[in-house]
CSV table of C-alpha atoms in Angstrom, one decimal:
chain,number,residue,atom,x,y,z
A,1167,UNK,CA,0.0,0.0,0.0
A,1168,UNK,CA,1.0,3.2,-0.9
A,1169,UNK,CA,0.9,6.3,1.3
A,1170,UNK,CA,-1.3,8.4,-1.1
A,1171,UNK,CA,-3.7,4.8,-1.1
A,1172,UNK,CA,-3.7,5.1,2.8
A,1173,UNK,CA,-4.6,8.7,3.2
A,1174,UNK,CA,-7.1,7.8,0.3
A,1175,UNK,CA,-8.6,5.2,2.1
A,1176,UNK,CA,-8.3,6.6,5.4
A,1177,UNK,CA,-12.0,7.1,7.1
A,1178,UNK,CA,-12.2,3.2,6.1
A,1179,UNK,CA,-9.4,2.2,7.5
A,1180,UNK,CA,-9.9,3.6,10.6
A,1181,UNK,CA,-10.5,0.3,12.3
A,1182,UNK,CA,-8.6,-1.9,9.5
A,1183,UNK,CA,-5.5,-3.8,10.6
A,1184,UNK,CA,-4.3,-2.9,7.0
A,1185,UNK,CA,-3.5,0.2,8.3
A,1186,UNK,CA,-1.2,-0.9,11.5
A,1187,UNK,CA,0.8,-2.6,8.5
A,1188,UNK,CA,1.2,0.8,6.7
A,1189,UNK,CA,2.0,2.8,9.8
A,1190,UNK,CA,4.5,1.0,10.7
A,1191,UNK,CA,6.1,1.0,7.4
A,1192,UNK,CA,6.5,4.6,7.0
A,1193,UNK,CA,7.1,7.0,10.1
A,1194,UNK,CA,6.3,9.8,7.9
A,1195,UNK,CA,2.5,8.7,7.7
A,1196,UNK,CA,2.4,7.2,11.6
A,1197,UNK,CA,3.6,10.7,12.0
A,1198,UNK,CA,1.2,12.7,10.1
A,1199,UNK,CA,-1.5,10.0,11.6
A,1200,UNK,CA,-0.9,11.1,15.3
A,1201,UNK,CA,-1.2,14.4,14.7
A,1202,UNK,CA,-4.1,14.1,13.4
A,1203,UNK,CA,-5.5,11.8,16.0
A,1204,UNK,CA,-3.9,14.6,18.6
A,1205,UNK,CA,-5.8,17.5,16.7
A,1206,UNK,CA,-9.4,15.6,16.7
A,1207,UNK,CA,-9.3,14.9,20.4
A,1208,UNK,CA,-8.3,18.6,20.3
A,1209,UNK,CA,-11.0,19.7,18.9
A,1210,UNK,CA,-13.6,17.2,20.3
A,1211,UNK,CA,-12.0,18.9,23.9
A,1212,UNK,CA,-12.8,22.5,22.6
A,1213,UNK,CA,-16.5,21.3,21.5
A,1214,UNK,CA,-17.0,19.6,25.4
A,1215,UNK,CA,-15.4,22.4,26.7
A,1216,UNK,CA,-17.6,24.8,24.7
A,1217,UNK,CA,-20.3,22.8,25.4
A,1218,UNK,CA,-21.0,25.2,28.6
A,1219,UNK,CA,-21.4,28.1,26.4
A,1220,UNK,CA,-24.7,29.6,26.1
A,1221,UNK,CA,-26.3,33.3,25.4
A,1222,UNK,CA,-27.5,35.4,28.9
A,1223,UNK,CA,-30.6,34.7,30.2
A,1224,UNK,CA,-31.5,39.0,29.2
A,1225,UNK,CA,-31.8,37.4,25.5
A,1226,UNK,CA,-33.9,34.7,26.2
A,1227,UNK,CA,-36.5,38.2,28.3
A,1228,UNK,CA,-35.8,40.1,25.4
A,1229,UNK,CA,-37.5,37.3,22.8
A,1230,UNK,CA,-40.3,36.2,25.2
A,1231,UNK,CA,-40.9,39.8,25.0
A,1232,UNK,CA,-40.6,39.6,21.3
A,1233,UNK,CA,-42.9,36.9,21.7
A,1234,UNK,CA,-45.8,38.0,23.5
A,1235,UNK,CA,-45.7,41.4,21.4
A,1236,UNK,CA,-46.0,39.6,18.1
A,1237,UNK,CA,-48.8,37.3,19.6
A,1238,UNK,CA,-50.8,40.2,20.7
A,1239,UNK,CA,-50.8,41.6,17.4
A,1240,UNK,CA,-52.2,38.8,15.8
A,1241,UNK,CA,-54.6,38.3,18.2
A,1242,UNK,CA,-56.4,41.4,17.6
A,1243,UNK,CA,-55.7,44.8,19.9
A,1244,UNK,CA,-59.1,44.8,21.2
A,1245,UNK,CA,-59.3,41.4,21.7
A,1246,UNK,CA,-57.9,40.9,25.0
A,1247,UNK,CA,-57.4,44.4,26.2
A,1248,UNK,CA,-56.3,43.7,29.7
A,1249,UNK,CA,-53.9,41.1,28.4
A,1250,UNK,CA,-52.3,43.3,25.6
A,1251,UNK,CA,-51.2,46.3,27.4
A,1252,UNK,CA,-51.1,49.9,27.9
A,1253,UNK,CA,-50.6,50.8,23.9
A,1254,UNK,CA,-53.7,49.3,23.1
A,1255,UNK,CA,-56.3,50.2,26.3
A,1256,UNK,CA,-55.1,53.8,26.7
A,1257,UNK,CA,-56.4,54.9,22.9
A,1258,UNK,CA,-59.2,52.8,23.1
A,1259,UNK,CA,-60.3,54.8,26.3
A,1260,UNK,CA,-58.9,58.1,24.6
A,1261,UNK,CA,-61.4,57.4,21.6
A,1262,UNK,CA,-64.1,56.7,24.0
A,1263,UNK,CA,-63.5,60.1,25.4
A,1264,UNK,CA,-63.0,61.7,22.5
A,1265,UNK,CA,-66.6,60.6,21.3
A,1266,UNK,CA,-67.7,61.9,24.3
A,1267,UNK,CA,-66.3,65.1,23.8
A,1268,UNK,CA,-67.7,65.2,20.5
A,1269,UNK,CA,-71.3,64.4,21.4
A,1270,UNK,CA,-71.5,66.6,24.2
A,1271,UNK,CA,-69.8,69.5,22.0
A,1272,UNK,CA,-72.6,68.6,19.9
A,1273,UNK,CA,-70.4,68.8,17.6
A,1274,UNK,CA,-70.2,67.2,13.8
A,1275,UNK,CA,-67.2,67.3,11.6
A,1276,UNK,CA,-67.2,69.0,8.3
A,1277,UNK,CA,-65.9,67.1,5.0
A,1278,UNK,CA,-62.4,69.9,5.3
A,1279,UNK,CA,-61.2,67.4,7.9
A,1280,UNK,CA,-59.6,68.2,10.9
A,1281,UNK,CA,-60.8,70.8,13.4
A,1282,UNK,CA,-60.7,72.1,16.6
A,1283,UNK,CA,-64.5,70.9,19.1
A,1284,UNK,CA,-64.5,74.0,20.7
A,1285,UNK,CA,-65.5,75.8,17.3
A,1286,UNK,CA,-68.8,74.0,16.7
A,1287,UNK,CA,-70.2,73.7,13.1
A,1288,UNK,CA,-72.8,71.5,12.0
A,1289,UNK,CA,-72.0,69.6,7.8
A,1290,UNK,CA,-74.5,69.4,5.9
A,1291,UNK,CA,-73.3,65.9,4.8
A,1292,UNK,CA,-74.2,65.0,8.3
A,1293,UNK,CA,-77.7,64.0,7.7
A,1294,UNK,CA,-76.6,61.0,5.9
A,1295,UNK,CA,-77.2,58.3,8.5
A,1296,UNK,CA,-74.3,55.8,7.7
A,1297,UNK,CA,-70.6,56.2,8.4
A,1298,UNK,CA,-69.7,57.5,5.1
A,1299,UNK,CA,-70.6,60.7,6.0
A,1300,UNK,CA,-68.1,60.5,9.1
A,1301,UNK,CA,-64.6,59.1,6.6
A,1302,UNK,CA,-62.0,61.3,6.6
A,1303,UNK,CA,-62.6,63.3,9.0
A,1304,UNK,CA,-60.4,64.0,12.0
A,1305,UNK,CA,-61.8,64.9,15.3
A,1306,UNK,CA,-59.6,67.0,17.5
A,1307,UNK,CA,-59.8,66.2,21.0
A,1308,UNK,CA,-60.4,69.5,23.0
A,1309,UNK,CA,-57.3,70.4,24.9
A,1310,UNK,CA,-55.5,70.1,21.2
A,1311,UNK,CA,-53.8,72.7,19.7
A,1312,UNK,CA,-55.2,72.9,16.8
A,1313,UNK,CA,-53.8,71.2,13.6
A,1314,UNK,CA,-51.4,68.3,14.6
A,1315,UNK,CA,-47.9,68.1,13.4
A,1316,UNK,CA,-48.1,65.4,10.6
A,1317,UNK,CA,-44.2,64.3,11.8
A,1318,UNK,CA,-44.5,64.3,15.5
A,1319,UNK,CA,-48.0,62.1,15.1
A,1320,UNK,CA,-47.9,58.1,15.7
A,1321,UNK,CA,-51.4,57.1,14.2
A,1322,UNK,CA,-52.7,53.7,16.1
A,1323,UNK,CA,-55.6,52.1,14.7
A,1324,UNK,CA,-58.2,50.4,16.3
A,1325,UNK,CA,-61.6,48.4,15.9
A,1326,UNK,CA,-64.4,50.0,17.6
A,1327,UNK,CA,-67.7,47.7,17.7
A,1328,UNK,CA,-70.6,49.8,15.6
A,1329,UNK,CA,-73.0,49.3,18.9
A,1330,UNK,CA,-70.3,51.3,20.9
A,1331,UNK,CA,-70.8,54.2,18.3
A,1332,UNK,CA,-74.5,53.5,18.1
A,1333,UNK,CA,-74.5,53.8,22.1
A,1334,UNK,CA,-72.3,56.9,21.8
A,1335,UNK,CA,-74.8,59.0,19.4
A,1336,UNK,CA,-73.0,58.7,16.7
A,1337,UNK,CA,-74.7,58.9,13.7
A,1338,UNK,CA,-74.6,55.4,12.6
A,1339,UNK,CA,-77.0,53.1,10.4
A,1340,UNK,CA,-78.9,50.5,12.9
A,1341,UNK,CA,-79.4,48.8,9.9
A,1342,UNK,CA,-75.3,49.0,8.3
A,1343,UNK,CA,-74.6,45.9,10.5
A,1344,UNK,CA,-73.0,44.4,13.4
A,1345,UNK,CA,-69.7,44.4,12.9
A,1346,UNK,CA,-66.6,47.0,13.9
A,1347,UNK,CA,-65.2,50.4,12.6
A,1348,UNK,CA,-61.9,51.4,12.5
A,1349,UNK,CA,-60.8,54.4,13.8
A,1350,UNK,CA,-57.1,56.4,14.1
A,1351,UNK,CA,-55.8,57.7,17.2
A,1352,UNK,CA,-53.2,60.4,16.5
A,1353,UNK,CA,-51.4,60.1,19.3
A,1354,UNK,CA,-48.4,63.0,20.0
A,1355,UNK,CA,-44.6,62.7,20.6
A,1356,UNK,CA,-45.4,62.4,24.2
A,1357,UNK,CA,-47.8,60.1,23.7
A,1358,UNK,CA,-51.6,62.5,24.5
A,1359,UNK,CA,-53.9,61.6,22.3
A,1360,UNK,CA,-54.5,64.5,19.7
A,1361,UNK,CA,-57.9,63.3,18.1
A,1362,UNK,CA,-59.7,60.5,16.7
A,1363,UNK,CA,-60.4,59.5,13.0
A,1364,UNK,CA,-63.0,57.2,12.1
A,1365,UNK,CA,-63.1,55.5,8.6
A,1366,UNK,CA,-64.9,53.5,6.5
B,787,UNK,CA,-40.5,7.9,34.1
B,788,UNK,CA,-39.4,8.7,30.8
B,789,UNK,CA,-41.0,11.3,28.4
B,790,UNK,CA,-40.1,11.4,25.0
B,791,UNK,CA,-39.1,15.1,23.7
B,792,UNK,CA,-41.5,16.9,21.7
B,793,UNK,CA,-40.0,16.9,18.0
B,794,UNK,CA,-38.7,20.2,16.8
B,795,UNK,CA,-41.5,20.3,14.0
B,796,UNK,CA,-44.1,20.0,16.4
B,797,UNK,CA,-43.0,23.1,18.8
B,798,UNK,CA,-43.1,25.0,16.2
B,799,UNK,CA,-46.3,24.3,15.1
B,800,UNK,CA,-47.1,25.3,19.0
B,801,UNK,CA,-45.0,28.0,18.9
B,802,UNK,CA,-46.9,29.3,15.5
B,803,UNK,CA,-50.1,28.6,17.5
B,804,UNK,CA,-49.0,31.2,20.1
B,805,UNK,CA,-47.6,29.0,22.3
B,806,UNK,CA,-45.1,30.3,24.8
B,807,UNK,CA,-43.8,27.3,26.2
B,808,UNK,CA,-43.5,26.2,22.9
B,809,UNK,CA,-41.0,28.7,22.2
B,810,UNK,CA,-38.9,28.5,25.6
B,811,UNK,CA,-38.4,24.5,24.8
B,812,UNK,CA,-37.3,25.6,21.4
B,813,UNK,CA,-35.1,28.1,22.5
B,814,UNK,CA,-33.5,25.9,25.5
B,815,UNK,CA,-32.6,23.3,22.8
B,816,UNK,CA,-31.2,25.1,20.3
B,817,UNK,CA,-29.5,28.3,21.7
B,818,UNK,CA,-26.6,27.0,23.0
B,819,UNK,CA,-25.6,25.6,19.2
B,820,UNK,CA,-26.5,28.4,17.6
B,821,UNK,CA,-24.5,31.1,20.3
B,822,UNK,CA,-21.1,28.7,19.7
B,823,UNK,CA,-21.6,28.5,16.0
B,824,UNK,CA,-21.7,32.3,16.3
B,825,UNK,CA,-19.1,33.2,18.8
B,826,UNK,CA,-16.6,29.9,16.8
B,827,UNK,CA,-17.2,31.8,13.6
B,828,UNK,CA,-16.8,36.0,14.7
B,829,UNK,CA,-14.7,35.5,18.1
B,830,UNK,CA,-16.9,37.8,20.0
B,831,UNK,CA,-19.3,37.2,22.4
B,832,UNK,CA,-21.7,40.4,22.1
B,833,UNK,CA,-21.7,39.2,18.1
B,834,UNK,CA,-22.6,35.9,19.1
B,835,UNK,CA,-25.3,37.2,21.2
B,836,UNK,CA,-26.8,40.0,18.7
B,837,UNK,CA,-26.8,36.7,15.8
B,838,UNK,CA,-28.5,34.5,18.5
B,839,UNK,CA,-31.2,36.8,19.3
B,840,UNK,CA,-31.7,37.5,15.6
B,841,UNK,CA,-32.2,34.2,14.6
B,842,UNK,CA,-34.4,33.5,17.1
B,843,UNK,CA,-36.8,36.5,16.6
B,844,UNK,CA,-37.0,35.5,12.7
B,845,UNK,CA,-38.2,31.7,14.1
B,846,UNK,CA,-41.0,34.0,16.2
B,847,UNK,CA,-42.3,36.3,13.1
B,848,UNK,CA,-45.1,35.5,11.2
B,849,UNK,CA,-43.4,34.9,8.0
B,850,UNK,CA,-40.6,32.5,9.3
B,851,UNK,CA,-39.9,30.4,5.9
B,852,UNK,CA,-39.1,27.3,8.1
B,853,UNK,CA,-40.4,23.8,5.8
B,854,UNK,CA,-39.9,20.8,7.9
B,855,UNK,CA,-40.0,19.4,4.2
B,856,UNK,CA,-36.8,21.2,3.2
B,857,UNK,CA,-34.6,20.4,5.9
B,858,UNK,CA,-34.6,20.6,10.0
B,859,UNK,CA,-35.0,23.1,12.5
B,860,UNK,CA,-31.7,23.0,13.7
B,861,UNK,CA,-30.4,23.4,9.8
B,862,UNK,CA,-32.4,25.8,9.9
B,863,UNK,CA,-31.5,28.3,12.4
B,864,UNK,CA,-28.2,27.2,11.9
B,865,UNK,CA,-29.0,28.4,8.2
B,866,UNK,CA,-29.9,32.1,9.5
B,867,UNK,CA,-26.9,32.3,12.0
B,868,UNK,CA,-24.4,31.8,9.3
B,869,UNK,CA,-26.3,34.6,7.0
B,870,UNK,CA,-25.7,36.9,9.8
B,871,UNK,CA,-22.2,35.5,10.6
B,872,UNK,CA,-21.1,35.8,7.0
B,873,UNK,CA,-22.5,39.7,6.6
B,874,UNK,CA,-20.9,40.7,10.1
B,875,UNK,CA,-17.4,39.3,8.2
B,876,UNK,CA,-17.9,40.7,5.0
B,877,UNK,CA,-19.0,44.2,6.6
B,878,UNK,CA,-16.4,44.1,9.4
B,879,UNK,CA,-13.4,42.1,7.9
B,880,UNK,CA,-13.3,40.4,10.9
B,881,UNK,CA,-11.6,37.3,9.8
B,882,UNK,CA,-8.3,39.6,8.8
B,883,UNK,CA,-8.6,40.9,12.2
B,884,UNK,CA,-8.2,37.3,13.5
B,885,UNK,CA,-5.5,36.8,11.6
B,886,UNK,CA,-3.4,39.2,12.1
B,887,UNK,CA,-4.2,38.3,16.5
B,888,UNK,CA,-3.3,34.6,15.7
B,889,UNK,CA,0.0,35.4,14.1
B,890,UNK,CA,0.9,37.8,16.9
B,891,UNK,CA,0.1,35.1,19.1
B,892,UNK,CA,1.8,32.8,17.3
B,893,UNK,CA,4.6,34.7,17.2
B,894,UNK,CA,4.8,35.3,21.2
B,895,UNK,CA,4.2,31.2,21.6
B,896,UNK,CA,7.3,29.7,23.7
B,897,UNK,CA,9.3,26.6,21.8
B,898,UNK,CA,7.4,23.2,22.8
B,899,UNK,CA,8.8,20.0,21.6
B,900,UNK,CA,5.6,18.1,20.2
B,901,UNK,CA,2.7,21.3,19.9
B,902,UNK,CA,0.1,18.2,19.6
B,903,UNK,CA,0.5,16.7,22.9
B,904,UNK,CA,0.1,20.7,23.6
B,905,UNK,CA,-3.6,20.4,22.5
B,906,UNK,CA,-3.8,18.2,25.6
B,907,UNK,CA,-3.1,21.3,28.1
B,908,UNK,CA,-5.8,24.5,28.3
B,909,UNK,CA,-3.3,26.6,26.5
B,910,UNK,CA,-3.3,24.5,23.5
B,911,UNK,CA,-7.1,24.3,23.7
B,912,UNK,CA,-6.9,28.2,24.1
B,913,UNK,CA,-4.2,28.0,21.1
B,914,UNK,CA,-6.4,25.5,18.9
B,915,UNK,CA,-9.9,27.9,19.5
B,916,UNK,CA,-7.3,30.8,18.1
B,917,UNK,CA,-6.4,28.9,15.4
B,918,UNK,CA,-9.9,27.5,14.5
B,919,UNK,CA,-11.1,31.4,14.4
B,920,UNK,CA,-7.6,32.5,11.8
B,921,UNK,CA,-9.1,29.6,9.2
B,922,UNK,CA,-10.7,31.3,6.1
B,923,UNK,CA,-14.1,31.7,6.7
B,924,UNK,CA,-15.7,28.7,4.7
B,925,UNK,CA,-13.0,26.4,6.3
B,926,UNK,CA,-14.2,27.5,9.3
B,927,UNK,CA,-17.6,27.1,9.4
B,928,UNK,CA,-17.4,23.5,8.5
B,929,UNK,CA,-15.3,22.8,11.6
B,930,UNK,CA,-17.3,24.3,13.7
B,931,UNK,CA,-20.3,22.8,12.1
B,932,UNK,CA,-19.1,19.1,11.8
B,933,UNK,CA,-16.2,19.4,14.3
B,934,UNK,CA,-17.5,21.4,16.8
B,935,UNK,CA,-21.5,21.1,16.7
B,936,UNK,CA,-21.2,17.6,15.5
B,937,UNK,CA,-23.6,18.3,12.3
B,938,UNK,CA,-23.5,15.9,9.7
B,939,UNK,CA,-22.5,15.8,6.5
B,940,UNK,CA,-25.4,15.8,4.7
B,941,UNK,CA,-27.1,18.5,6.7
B,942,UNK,CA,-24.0,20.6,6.6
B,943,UNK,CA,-23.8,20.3,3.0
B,944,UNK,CA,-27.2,21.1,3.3
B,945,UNK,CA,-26.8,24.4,5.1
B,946,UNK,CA,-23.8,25.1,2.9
B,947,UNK,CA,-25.4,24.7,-0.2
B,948,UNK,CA,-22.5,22.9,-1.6
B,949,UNK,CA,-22.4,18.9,-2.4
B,950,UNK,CA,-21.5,16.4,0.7
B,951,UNK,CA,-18.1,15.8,-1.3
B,952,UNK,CA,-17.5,19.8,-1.2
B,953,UNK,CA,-17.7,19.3,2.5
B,954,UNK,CA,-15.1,16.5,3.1
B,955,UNK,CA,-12.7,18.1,1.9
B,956,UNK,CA,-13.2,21.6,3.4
B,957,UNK,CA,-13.2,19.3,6.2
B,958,UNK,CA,-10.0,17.8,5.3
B,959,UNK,CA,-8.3,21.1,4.4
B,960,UNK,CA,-9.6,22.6,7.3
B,961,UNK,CA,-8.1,20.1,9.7
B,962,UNK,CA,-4.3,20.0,7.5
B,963,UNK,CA,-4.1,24.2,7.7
B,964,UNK,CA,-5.3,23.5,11.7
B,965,UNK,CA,-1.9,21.1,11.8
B,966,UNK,CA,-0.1,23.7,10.2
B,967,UNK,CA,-0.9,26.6,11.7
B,968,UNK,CA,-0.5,24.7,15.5
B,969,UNK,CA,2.8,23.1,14.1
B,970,UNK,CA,4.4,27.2,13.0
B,971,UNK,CA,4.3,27.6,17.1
B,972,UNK,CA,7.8,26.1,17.5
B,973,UNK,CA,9.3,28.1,14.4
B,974,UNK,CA,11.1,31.7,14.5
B,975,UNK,CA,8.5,34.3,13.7
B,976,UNK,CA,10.3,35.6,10.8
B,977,UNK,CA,9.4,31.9,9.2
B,978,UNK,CA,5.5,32.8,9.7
B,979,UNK,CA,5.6,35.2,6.6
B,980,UNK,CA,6.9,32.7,3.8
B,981,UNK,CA,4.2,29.4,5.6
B,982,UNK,CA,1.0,31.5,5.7
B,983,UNK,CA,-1.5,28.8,4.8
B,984,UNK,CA,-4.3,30.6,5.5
B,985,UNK,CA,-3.3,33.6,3.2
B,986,UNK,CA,-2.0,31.7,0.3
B,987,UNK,CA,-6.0,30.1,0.3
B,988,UNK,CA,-7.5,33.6,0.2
C-alpha cells in the first residue's frame, strides 16, 4: 500500500488492521496520523469544553418579549385588552373620550377634515345616516392645539364595535350591520392623544 | 418515568399557534448551538449574542420560511446564524482581524517539543480555539459545524449549499491548515511570513 492509497482510504481504514501494517512501514505517515488523531481529540476537547457556552438569560426576556408582542398583534388589539397592554387600552379609552367630547360639544365634523371641538359647526353631509358621512374626517380632542404636526404624530388604529358608536350617538345606520369600525388615534410625541379619526 | 421530547416540528407548530412554552423548549434546545456557531465563527461574544437573538426572533415572526420538508429546524436556524455571521465578516473584515491576533500570538508562543501533545493542556485548547477562528471563513464554518456542533455531512452540505463531497474536503483542508498553523508555534516568527497557509488560500 502506498501512502497516497492510505490517506485515500483513510475514514475506512480507521479500524482496519491494514492500516497498522502501513503505519509501521512509514514513520512519515504514523507521523502525520498522530497528529491528526492529537488534533481531533483537540477539537472534540474545545466542543466539550464549549459545550458550557450559552447566550445570557436578558436574551432569552428580550425574545419572550418579542414573543408575547407579536402574539398580541395577531390576536387582535381589542381582543384581549387587559392582556395586551397599555398601547392598546389607553387609545381605546382616549377614543371613548374623545366621542364623548364630540357628542356633548354637539359637535359634527365638516368634510375639510380636521378641526378644533370648541368651534362647533354642524356639515350638511351629516344627515346621511351611515358612516360615510363620518370618513376622513379627524376629530380633534379639546385640549389640542389645533392642527397636529403630521411628523410628530404616531397614528394607532383600532376596531371600535358599531354598537359602541351607536351607544355613543354617533350617527350610525342600525341597519349597516354588526360588525366593527376602524378608527385612528393620533397620538403625539409624548404620547396625549390629539384626536380621533374614524373610517370606513 | 421517561418522556419522549417533543420533535422540533411540532413546537413549532405550537410556537406558530401562540404557544409560549413552545417557544422557551425551542429556544433551551437550540440556543446553545446556535451562540457557539456564532461566537466559533466572529470571536466575540456580544456578536454571538446579537446573531443568537436575531435568529431566534425571525423563528417567532409571522413569515418565518421554516419547511420541515426542506430540511430541520436546527439546519435551519443554523442556516440564518451563518447569514448573519457571514454579513458581520464581510462588513467588518473580521476574519483579517483574526488573523493578524493569531500570528501575533503565534509569534509570542514559547518553543514546545511536540505542539500536539500541547492540545492536551488548556493553553493548547486556548491556542487550537485561536487557530480554528484564523481559518478562512468557509473552512471554518465546516469545523465548527461538523467538528464542533457535530452536524452531519449531509445537513452541513445542506446548510452550505454545496455537495457532501464539497464538504469533506473543506473538512479535510480545514483540519491540514489546523496542523499547520499549530505546528508554525515552534518556528522563528520571521518563518510565519513565507508558511501562511491561510493567506496563500485567500
Amino acid at each position: 500500500m502506498t501512502c497516497h492509497e492510505f490517506w485515500d482510504r483513510m475514514p475506512e481504514l480507521e479500524r482496519d488492521p491494514v492500516r497498522l501494517e502501513h503505519e509501521h512501514q512509514c514513520s512519515s505517515c504514523a507521523a502525520l496520523l498522530a497528529d491528526q488523531r492529537a488534533l481531533a481529540a483537540g477539537l472534540r476537547r474545545l466542543a466539550r469544553e464549549s459545550r458550557c457556552q450559552s447566550p445570557p438569560v436578558a436574551i432569552e426576556a428580550k425574545l419572550l418579549e418579542a414573543f408575547r408582542r407579536q402574539i398580541a398583534a395577531r390576536s387582535g388589539s381589542l381582543a384581549r385588552p387587559w392582556a395586551t397592554g397599555w398601547r392598546v387600552w389607553a387609545p381605546a379609552t382616549a377614543l371613548a373620550i374623545a366621542l364623548a367630547v364630540y357628542l356633548v360639544g354637539g359637535y359634527r365634523p365638516s368634510a375639510t377634515g380636521m378641526r378644533d371641538l370648541t368651534t362647533p359647526s354642524v356639515r350638511s353631509e351629516s344627515a346621511n345616516n351611515d358612516l360615510l358621512a363620518l370618513d376622513s374626517d379627524f376629530i380633534a380632542a379639546p385640549y389640542a392645539s389645533g392642527a397636529v404636526p403630521a411628523e410628530d404624530t404616531d397614528w394607532v388604529r383600532l376596531e371600535v364595535p358599531r354598537s359602541a358608536l351607536i351607544a355613543l350617538g354617533l350617527p350610525v345606520a342600525v341597519d349597516a350591520g354588526s360588525g366593527r369600525v376602524e378608527a385612528e388615534i393620533a397620538l403625539s410625541a409624548n404620547g396625549v392623544v390629539q384626536g380621533v379619526r374614524l373610517l370606513q | 418515568m421517561n418522556s419522549t421530547p417533543e420533535p422540533d416540528e411540532n413546537l413549532v407548530v405550537a410556537l406558530r399557534s401562540g404557544r409560549e412554552e413552545a417557544f422557551v423548549a425551542l429556544y433551551g434546545r437550540r440556543r446553545g448551538a446556535i451562540y457557539r456557531f456564532s461566537l466559533h465563527m466572529t470571536g466575540s461574544a456580544t456578536l454571538a449574542e446579537d446573531i443568537t437573538q436575531e435568529v431566534f426572533l425571525t423563528l417567532i415572526r409571522d413569515r418565518c420560511g421554516y419547511d420541515p420538508q426542506r430540511g430541520t429546524l436546527a439546519g435551519y436556524l443554523f442556516g440564518i446564524a451563518r447569514k448573519l455571521v457571514l454579513r458581520h465578516l464581510s462588513r467588518n473584515r473580521a476574519l483579517g482581524d483574526a488573523e493578524t491576533n493569531d500570528r501575533k500570538t503565534l509569534a509570542n508562543f514559547g518553543a514546545c517539543a511536540d505542539p500536539m501533545v500541547d492540545l492536551m493542556r488548556q493553553e493548547g485548547i486556548e491556542e487550537l480555539r485561536r487557530a480554528v477562528l484564523a481559518l478562512p471563513k468557509r473552512y471554518r464554518e465546516v469545523v465548527v459545524l461538523c467538528d464542533l456542533e457535530e452536524v452531519d455531512y449531509l445537513e452541513a452540505a445542506r446548510l452550505l449549499n454545496c455537495p457532501i463531497g464539497t464538504v469533506r474536503s473543506r473538512l479535510h483542508r480545514a483540519r491540514a491548515l489546523l496542523l499547520e498553523k499549530l505546528r508554525h508555534r515552534i518556528e522563528p516568527p520571521s518563518r510565519l511570513k513565507v508558511l501562511d497557509p491561510a493567506r496563500s488560500l485567500i
